[in-house]
């Protein structure tokens, strides 16, 4: 791998670009990166909640891990060459996923589109090639797995009780199942990266790393944070608040075995939200190694130099003949 990264095999640069695109195409489908995302919402809707958790909280990370481990480290020059394009696609995915999620009427499909938006953040952080961006993306893979697993499981428990994925069939659930509603609120707020919950610090690092190289992309990414609050809070309002809708009065609260499954996820979201240092201490050396392998450095901060006054400038130059 080091030999390929260093270009020791004497191949034409065009060959390396073609190989990079082949790897990237495969990982972009798996990740999923816009516009290769179309399979994910359908797969989420057709899957059982447990399968959806495995697919989106665990297996999809194969795509982003492959980008970080293979695309960047095997093909550093092509990665740099295609960096603006990939970051652009990632930011489009961030905004697209958030906008489309707002219009969904199927609960599972809505949650799937939130994952498309989150994967855009992860991919952007990888390809801006900054220490903060890559640390944030790697941490985001873990945090996204926790928050997505929690929200999918709780939504799945609710759907199994009611027998419907349609948001319109719900309302007033917090009155009949307060523990279910409370855990859903925590996981939903983690999904929108509320400060104090685990995804916040990872998303903040990604945006910070992106801003240092592509400030406009970071600005568009920030707008998606507002949109994410819209779709998750609106989902919670329609499903959990208001009068109890017809057919919802028989919905039961979480039982012991369900709480045993959900409680560790909620606990990790809370703990890593206030103390992510142990995980970052593991991530940062690997990120530094990656940055060294691909020959990238963090952009130097621009420093404004004071402009001397006209009189002071002439004094320093001395009298003119």
Tab-separated table of N, CA and C in Angstrom, residues 143-262:
chain	number	residue	atom	x	y	z
A	143	UNK	N	-20.565	7.610	16.263
A	143	UNK	CA	-21.726	8.295	16.818
A	143	UNK	C	-22.974	8.087	15.967
A	144	UNK	N	-22.795	8.094	14.659
A	144	UNK	CA	-23.936	7.847	13.780
A	144	UNK	C	-24.475	6.434	13.991
A	145	UNK	N	-23.570	5.491	14.180
A	145	UNK	CA	-24.021	4.131	14.455
A	145	UNK	C	-24.867	4.050	15.712
A	146	UNK	N	-24.455	4.763	16.754
A	146	UNK	CA	-25.210	4.746	18.010
A	146	UNK	C	-26.568	5.427	17.861
A	147	UNK	N	-26.578	6.635	17.294
A	147	UNK	CA	-27.834	7.383	17.189
A	147	UNK	C	-28.802	6.717	16.220
A	148	UNK	N	-28.286	6.210	15.095
A	148	UNK	CA	-29.156	5.555	14.118
A	148	UNK	C	-29.717	4.255	14.675
A	149	UNK	N	-28.880	3.496	15.370
A	149	UNK	CA	-29.373	2.261	15.984
A	149	UNK	C	-30.489	2.563	16.975
A	150	UNK	N	-30.298	3.600	17.782
A	150	UNK	CA	-31.312	3.942	18.784
A	150	UNK	C	-32.620	4.373	18.136
A	151	UNK	N	-32.544	5.283	17.171
A	151	UNK	CA	-33.781	5.812	16.588
A	151	UNK	C	-34.503	4.751	15.759
A	152	UNK	N	-33.754	3.896	15.056
A	152	UNK	CA	-34.395	2.836	14.275
A	152	UNK	C	-35.036	1.787	15.181
A	153	UNK	N	-34.348	1.418	16.251
A	153	UNK	CA	-34.918	0.424	17.158
A	153	UNK	C	-36.197	0.933	17.813
A	154	UNK	N	-36.159	2.169	18.304
A	154	UNK	CA	-37.338	2.704	18.991
A	154	UNK	C	-38.489	2.892	18.009
A	155	UNK	N	-38.176	3.397	16.806
A	155	UNK	CA	-39.221	3.509	15.782
A	155	UNK	C	-39.769	2.131	15.426
A	156	UNK	N	-38.887	1.143	15.361
A	156	UNK	CA	-39.336	-0.217	15.068
A	156	UNK	C	-40.235	-0.777	16.151
A	157	UNK	N	-39.887	-0.512	17.420
A	157	UNK	CA	-40.752	-0.954	18.522
A	157	UNK	C	-42.144	-0.319	18.400
A	158	UNK	N	-42.155	0.965	18.034
A	158	UNK	CA	-43.429	1.676	17.909
A	158	UNK	C	-44.254	1.132	16.745
A	159	UNK	N	-43.598	0.914	15.610
A	159	UNK	CA	-44.302	0.406	14.428
A	159	UNK	C	-44.846	-0.997	14.683
A	160	UNK	N	-44.079	-1.813	15.392
A	160	UNK	CA	-44.549	-3.166	15.707
A	160	UNK	C	-45.811	-3.128	16.572
A	161	UNK	N	-45.922	-2.126	17.444
A	161	UNK	CA	-47.102	-2.012	18.300
A	161	UNK	C	-48.324	-1.502	17.522
A	162	UNK	N	-48.090	-0.542	16.649
A	162	UNK	CA	-49.209	0.100	15.935
A	162	UNK	C	-49.533	-0.588	14.617
A	163	UNK	N	-48.519	-1.230	14.009
A	163	UNK	CA	-48.742	-1.904	12.740
A	163	UNK	C	-48.767	-0.991	11.544
A	164	UNK	N	-48.157	0.203	11.658
A	164	UNK	CA	-48.161	1.152	10.546
A	164	UNK	C	-46.890	1.983	10.580
A	165	UNK	N	-46.349	2.268	9.373
A	165	UNK	CA	-45.193	3.161	9.259
A	165	UNK	C	-45.621	4.590	8.943
A	166	UNK	N	-46.887	4.799	8.633
A	166	UNK	CA	-47.372	6.117	8.235
A	166	UNK	C	-47.410	7.064	9.434
A	167	UNK	N	-46.767	8.205	9.283
A	167	UNK	CA	-46.725	9.184	10.374
A	167	UNK	C	-48.126	9.680	10.711
A	168	UNK	N	-49.005	9.741	9.714
A	168	UNK	CA	-50.361	10.253	9.927
A	168	UNK	C	-51.180	9.384	10.870
A	169	UNK	N	-50.782	8.144	11.060
A	169	UNK	CA	-51.532	7.239	11.937
A	169	UNK	C	-51.193	7.424	13.411
A	170	UNK	N	-50.253	8.304	13.701
A	170	UNK	CA	-49.795	8.449	15.084
A	170	UNK	C	-50.263	9.777	15.675
A	171	UNK	N	-49.951	9.954	16.939
A	171	UNK	CA	-50.310	11.157	17.669
A	171	UNK	C	-50.593	10.813	19.119
A	172	UNK	N	-50.024	11.598	20.029
A	172	UNK	CA	-50.284	11.396	21.448
A	172	UNK	C	-49.612	10.194	22.068
A	173	UNK	N	-48.578	9.668	21.415
A	173	UNK	CA	-47.932	8.456	21.929
A	173	UNK	C	-47.302	8.697	23.294
A	174	UNK	N	-46.822	9.920	23.555
A	174	UNK	CA	-46.162	10.173	24.836
A	174	UNK	C	-47.125	10.028	26.020
A	175	UNK	N	-48.420	10.092	25.763
A	175	UNK	CA	-49.394	9.948	26.847
A	175	UNK	C	-49.620	8.487	27.224
A	176	UNK	N	-49.414	7.588	26.274
A	176	UNK	CA	-49.648	6.165	26.555
A	176	UNK	C	-48.344	5.388	26.713
A	177	UNK	N	-47.231	5.951	26.213
A	177	UNK	CA	-45.931	5.269	26.306
A	177	UNK	C	-44.844	6.308	26.572
A	178	UNK	N	-44.792	6.865	27.789
A	178	UNK	CA	-43.858	7.965	28.066
A	178	UNK	C	-42.390	7.569	27.969
A	179	UNK	N	-42.033	6.356	28.366
A	179	UNK	CA	-40.625	5.946	28.284
A	179	UNK	C	-40.209	5.807	26.825
A	180	UNK	N	-41.068	5.212	26.017
A	180	UNK	CA	-40.777	5.101	24.588
A	180	UNK	C	-40.611	6.484	23.974
A	181	UNK	N	-41.512	7.407	24.306
A	181	UNK	CA	-41.429	8.761	23.760
A	181	UNK	C	-40.169	9.476	24.237
A	182	UNK	N	-39.798	9.285	25.499
A	182	UNK	CA	-38.604	9.944	26.024
A	182	UNK	C	-37.331	9.447	25.382
A	183	UNK	N	-37.207	8.134	25.217
A	183	UNK	CA	-36.005	7.598	24.567
A	183	UNK	C	-35.959	7.988	23.098
A	184	UNK	N	-37.130	8.071	22.464
A	184	UNK	CA	-37.162	8.521	21.068
A	184	UNK	C	-36.705	9.972	20.969
A	185	UNK	N	-37.104	10.798	21.920
A	185	UNK	CA	-36.680	12.201	21.912
A	185	UNK	C	-35.167	12.320	22.033
A	186	UNK	N	-34.554	11.553	22.949
A	186	UNK	CA	-33.098	11.615	23.114
A	186	UNK	C	-32.398	11.177	21.835
A	187	UNK	N	-32.841	10.076	21.250
A	187	UNK	CA	-32.197	9.597	20.028
A	187	UNK	C	-32.442	10.543	18.865
A	188	UNK	N	-33.622	11.160	18.803
A	188	UNK	CA	-33.899	12.131	17.743
A	188	UNK	C	-33.025	13.364	17.895
A	189	UNK	N	-32.837	13.835	19.116
A	189	UNK	CA	-31.979	14.996	19.335
A	189	UNK	C	-30.512	14.672	19.053
A	190	UNK	N	-30.115	13.423	19.295
A	190	UNK	CA	-28.769	13.015	18.897
A	190	UNK	C	-28.633	13.045	17.385
A	191	UNK	N	-29.695	12.674	16.685
A	191	UNK	CA	-29.670	12.693	15.225
A	191	UNK	C	-29.473	14.100	14.689
A	192	UNK	N	-29.999	15.112	15.366
A	192	UNK	CA	-29.813	16.498	14.914
A	192	UNK	C	-28.589	17.144	15.558
A	193	UNK	N	-27.762	16.345	16.230
A	193	UNK	CA	-26.497	16.814	16.816
A	193	UNK	C	-26.707	17.903	17.856
A	194	UNK	N	-27.613	17.660	18.773
A	194	UNK	CA	-27.823	18.595	19.877
A	194	UNK	C	-26.585	18.626	20.765
A	195	UNK	N	-26.090	19.816	21.152
A	195	UNK	CA	-24.938	19.875	22.061
A	195	UNK	C	-25.206	19.099	23.345
A	196	UNK	N	-24.187	18.345	23.767
A	196	UNK	CA	-24.324	17.488	24.928
A	196	UNK	C	-24.573	16.043	24.577
A	197	UNK	N	-24.871	15.777	23.295
A	197	UNK	CA	-25.033	14.407	22.821
A	197	UNK	C	-23.911	14.083	21.840
A	198	UNK	N	-23.599	12.807	21.708
A	198	UNK	CA	-22.368	12.376	21.045
A	198	UNK	C	-22.158	12.927	19.636
A	199	UNK	N	-23.173	12.951	18.749
A	199	UNK	CA	-22.888	13.408	17.381
A	199	UNK	C	-22.482	14.872	17.270
A	200	UNK	N	-22.751	15.672	18.301
A	200	UNK	CA	-22.444	17.104	18.196
A	200	UNK	C	-20.961	17.354	17.973
A	201	UNK	N	-20.109	16.744	18.788
A	201	UNK	CA	-18.684	17.033	18.692
A	201	UNK	C	-18.117	16.546	17.369
A	202	UNK	N	-18.599	15.410	16.866
A	202	UNK	CA	-18.084	14.906	15.596
A	202	UNK	C	-18.517	15.805	14.445
A	203	UNK	N	-19.760	16.250	14.455
A	203	UNK	CA	-20.229	17.141	13.396
A	203	UNK	C	-19.523	18.488	13.480
A	204	UNK	N	-19.270	18.965	14.682
A	204	UNK	CA	-18.552	20.227	14.856
A	204	UNK	C	-17.134	20.126	14.300
A	205	UNK	N	-16.451	19.022	14.570
A	205	UNK	CA	-15.099	18.834	14.046
A	205	UNK	C	-15.101	18.765	12.523
A	206	UNK	N	-16.086	18.077	11.949
A	206	UNK	CA	-16.177	18.002	10.488
A	206	UNK	C	-16.368	19.390	9.894
A	207	UNK	N	-17.277	20.166	10.454
A	207	UNK	CA	-17.514	21.514	9.935
A	207	UNK	C	-16.292	22.402	10.122
A	208	UNK	N	-15.605	22.255	11.244
A	208	UNK	CA	-14.405	23.050	11.493
A	208	UNK	C	-13.319	22.707	10.480
A	209	UNK	N	-13.104	21.406	10.246
A	209	UNK	CA	-12.111	20.992	9.268
A	209	UNK	C	-12.477	21.392	7.862
A	210	UNK	N	-13.765	21.340	7.534
A	210	UNK	CA	-14.218	21.751	6.205
A	210	UNK	C	-14.052	23.248	6.011
A	211	UNK	N	-14.366	24.018	7.038
A	211	UNK	CA	-14.275	25.476	6.933
A	211	UNK	C	-12.848	25.926	6.655
A	212	UNK	N	-11.868	25.232	7.217
A	212	UNK	CA	-10.478	25.654	7.036
A	212	UNK	C	-9.995	25.483	5.600
A	213	UNK	N	-10.704	24.665	4.802
A	213	UNK	CA	-10.286	24.479	3.411
A	213	UNK	C	-11.349	24.937	2.414
A	214	UNK	N	-12.615	24.694	2.729
A	214	UNK	CA	-13.715	25.081	1.840
A	214	UNK	C	-14.800	25.751	2.680
A	215	UNK	N	-14.646	27.041	2.913
A	215	UNK	CA	-15.559	27.719	3.821
A	215	UNK	C	-16.993	27.736	3.289
A	216	UNK	N	-17.148	27.815	1.963
A	216	UNK	CA	-18.497	27.860	1.404
A	216	UNK	C	-19.215	26.523	1.608
A	217	UNK	N	-18.491	25.418	1.446
A	217	UNK	CA	-19.081	24.100	1.692
A	217	UNK	C	-19.522	23.976	3.149
A	218	UNK	N	-18.699	24.486	4.066
A	218	UNK	CA	-19.068	24.444	5.485
A	218	UNK	C	-20.316	25.278	5.753
A	219	UNK	N	-20.428	26.421	5.071
A	219	UNK	CA	-21.606	27.270	5.258
A	219	UNK	C	-22.879	26.552	4.811
A	220	UNK	N	-22.810	25.857	3.678
A	220	UNK	CA	-23.966	25.078	3.230
A	220	UNK	C	-24.256	23.936	4.204
A	221	UNK	N	-23.201	23.345	4.761
A	221	UNK	CA	-23.402	22.280	5.731
A	221	UNK	C	-24.139	22.761	6.967
A	222	UNK	N	-23.851	23.981	7.392
A	222	UNK	CA	-24.520	24.535	8.573
A	222	UNK	C	-26.018	24.688	8.325
A	223	UNK	N	-26.400	25.051	7.092
A	223	UNK	CA	-27.834	25.188	6.804
A	223	UNK	C	-28.565	23.860	6.988
A	224	UNK	N	-27.869	22.764	6.715
A	224	UNK	CA	-28.495	21.447	6.883
A	224	UNK	C	-28.790	21.157	8.350
A	225	UNK	N	-28.023	21.758	9.270
A	225	UNK	CA	-28.299	21.559	10.695
A	225	UNK	C	-29.670	22.114	11.058
A	226	UNK	N	-30.008	23.258	10.467
A	226	UNK	CA	-31.327	23.843	10.713
A	226	UNK	C	-32.418	22.942	10.147
A	227	UNK	N	-32.191	22.443	8.933
A	227	UNK	CA	-33.176	21.564	8.304
A	227	UNK	C	-33.361	20.271	9.099
A	228	UNK	N	-32.269	19.756	9.656
A	228	UNK	CA	-32.378	18.512	10.427
A	228	UNK	C	-33.225	18.717	11.676
A	229	UNK	N	-33.100	19.890	12.285
A	229	UNK	CA	-33.953	20.181	13.439
A	229	UNK	C	-35.422	20.234	13.024
A	230	UNK	N	-35.674	20.751	11.820
A	230	UNK	CA	-37.055	20.839	11.332
A	230	UNK	C	-37.665	19.451	11.188
A	231	UNK	N	-36.959	18.549	10.467
A	231	UNK	CA	-37.619	17.268	10.189
A	231	UNK	C	-37.735	16.381	11.429
A	232	UNK	N	-36.779	16.420	12.347
A	232	UNK	CA	-36.889	15.543	13.514
A	232	UNK	C	-37.876	16.088	14.551
A	233	UNK	N	-37.860	17.399	14.767
A	233	UNK	CA	-38.816	17.967	15.722
A	233	UNK	C	-40.244	17.847	15.202
A	234	UNK	N	-40.398	18.034	13.889
A	234	UNK	CA	-41.733	17.892	13.307
A	234	UNK	C	-42.206	16.448	13.390
A	235	UNK	N	-41.288	15.499	13.169
A	235	UNK	CA	-41.633	14.086	13.324
A	235	UNK	C	-42.082	13.801	14.756
A	236	UNK	N	-41.328	14.293	15.724
A	236	UNK	CA	-41.686	14.058	17.124
A	236	UNK	C	-43.041	14.686	17.443
A	237	UNK	N	-43.261	15.894	16.940
A	237	UNK	CA	-44.534	16.564	17.222
A	237	UNK	C	-45.715	15.767	16.676
A	238	UNK	N	-45.604	15.280	15.438
A	238	UNK	CA	-46.716	14.563	14.816
A	238	UNK	C	-46.960	13.197	15.451
A	239	UNK	N	-45.892	12.546	15.872
A	239	UNK	CA	-46.025	11.179	16.373
A	239	UNK	C	-46.306	11.143	17.871
A	240	UNK	N	-45.616	11.962	18.638
A	240	UNK	CA	-45.623	11.813	20.092
A	240	UNK	C	-46.544	12.775	20.827
A	241	UNK	N	-46.816	13.941	20.277
A	241	UNK	CA	-47.583	14.948	21.014
A	241	UNK	C	-49.023	15.004	20.520
A	242	UNK	N	-49.810	15.887	21.147
A	242	UNK	CA	-51.199	16.060	20.754
A	242	UNK	C	-52.115	15.022	21.380
A	243	UNK	N	-53.370	15.038	20.960
A	243	UNK	CA	-54.316	14.041	21.483
A	243	UNK	C	-53.974	12.642	20.984
A	244	UNK	N	-54.368	11.656	21.741
A	244	UNK	CA	-54.105	10.266	21.360
A	244	UNK	C	-54.965	9.915	20.152
A	245	UNK	N	-54.304	9.572	19.039
A	245	UNK	CA	-55.028	9.227	17.817
A	245	UNK	C	-55.742	7.892	17.978
A	246	UNK	N	-56.789	7.718	17.178
A	246	UNK	CA	-57.557	6.477	17.231
A	246	UNK	C	-56.671	5.280	16.904
A	247	UNK	N	-56.697	4.282	17.736
A	247	UNK	CA	-55.881	3.091	17.548
A	247	UNK	C	-54.581	3.127	18.320
A	248	UNK	N	-54.198	4.311	18.837
A	248	UNK	CA	-52.938	4.432	19.571
A	248	UNK	C	-53.094	4.173	21.066
A	249	UNK	N	-54.328	4.118	21.536
A	249	UNK	CA	-54.525	3.927	22.975
A	249	UNK	C	-54.050	2.553	23.438
A	250	UNK	N	-53.925	1.622	22.516
A	250	UNK	CA	-53.476	0.279	22.905
A	250	UNK	C	-51.956	0.114	22.833
A	251	UNK	N	-51.249	1.173	22.434
A	251	UNK	CA	-49.788	1.100	22.355
A	251	UNK	C	-49.216	1.003	23.768
A	252	UNK	N	-48.409	-0.003	24.009
A	252	UNK	CA	-47.794	-0.178	25.317
A	252	UNK	C	-46.409	0.441	25.378
A	253	UNK	N	-45.946	0.689	26.593
A	253	UNK	CA	-44.623	1.280	26.773
A	253	UNK	C	-43.547	0.210	26.586
A	254	UNK	N	-42.287	0.659	26.593
A	254	UNK	CA	-41.179	-0.275	26.452
A	254	UNK	C	-41.190	-1.286	27.597
A	255	UNK	N	-40.913	-2.527	27.258
A	255	UNK	CA	-40.815	-3.573	28.275
A	255	UNK	C	-39.345	-3.769	28.638
A	256	UNK	N	-39.106	-4.629	29.612
A	256	UNK	CA	-37.757	-4.784	30.158
A	256	UNK	C	-36.700	-5.127	29.128
A	257	UNK	N	-36.951	-6.108	28.269
A	257	UNK	CA	-35.921	-6.520	27.307
A	257	UNK	C	-35.655	-5.428	26.280
A	258	UNK	N	-36.682	-4.625	25.943
A	258	UNK	CA	-36.479	-3.513	25.014
A	258	UNK	C	-35.644	-2.415	25.663
A	259	UNK	N	-35.894	-2.149	26.935
A	259	UNK	CA	-35.096	-1.140	27.635
A	259	UNK	C	-33.649	-1.591	27.791
A	260	UNK	N	-33.429	-2.900	27.957
A	260	UNK	CA	-32.061	-3.415	28.056
A	260	UNK	C	-31.303	-3.170	26.755
A	261	UNK	N	-32.001	-3.241	25.627
A	261	UNK	CA	-31.368	-2.995	24.328
A	261	UNK	C	-31.097	-1.509	24.119
A	262	UNK	N	-32.063	-0.670	24.472
A	262	UNK	CA	-31.971	0.760	24.176
A	262	UNK	C	-31.093	1.503	25.180
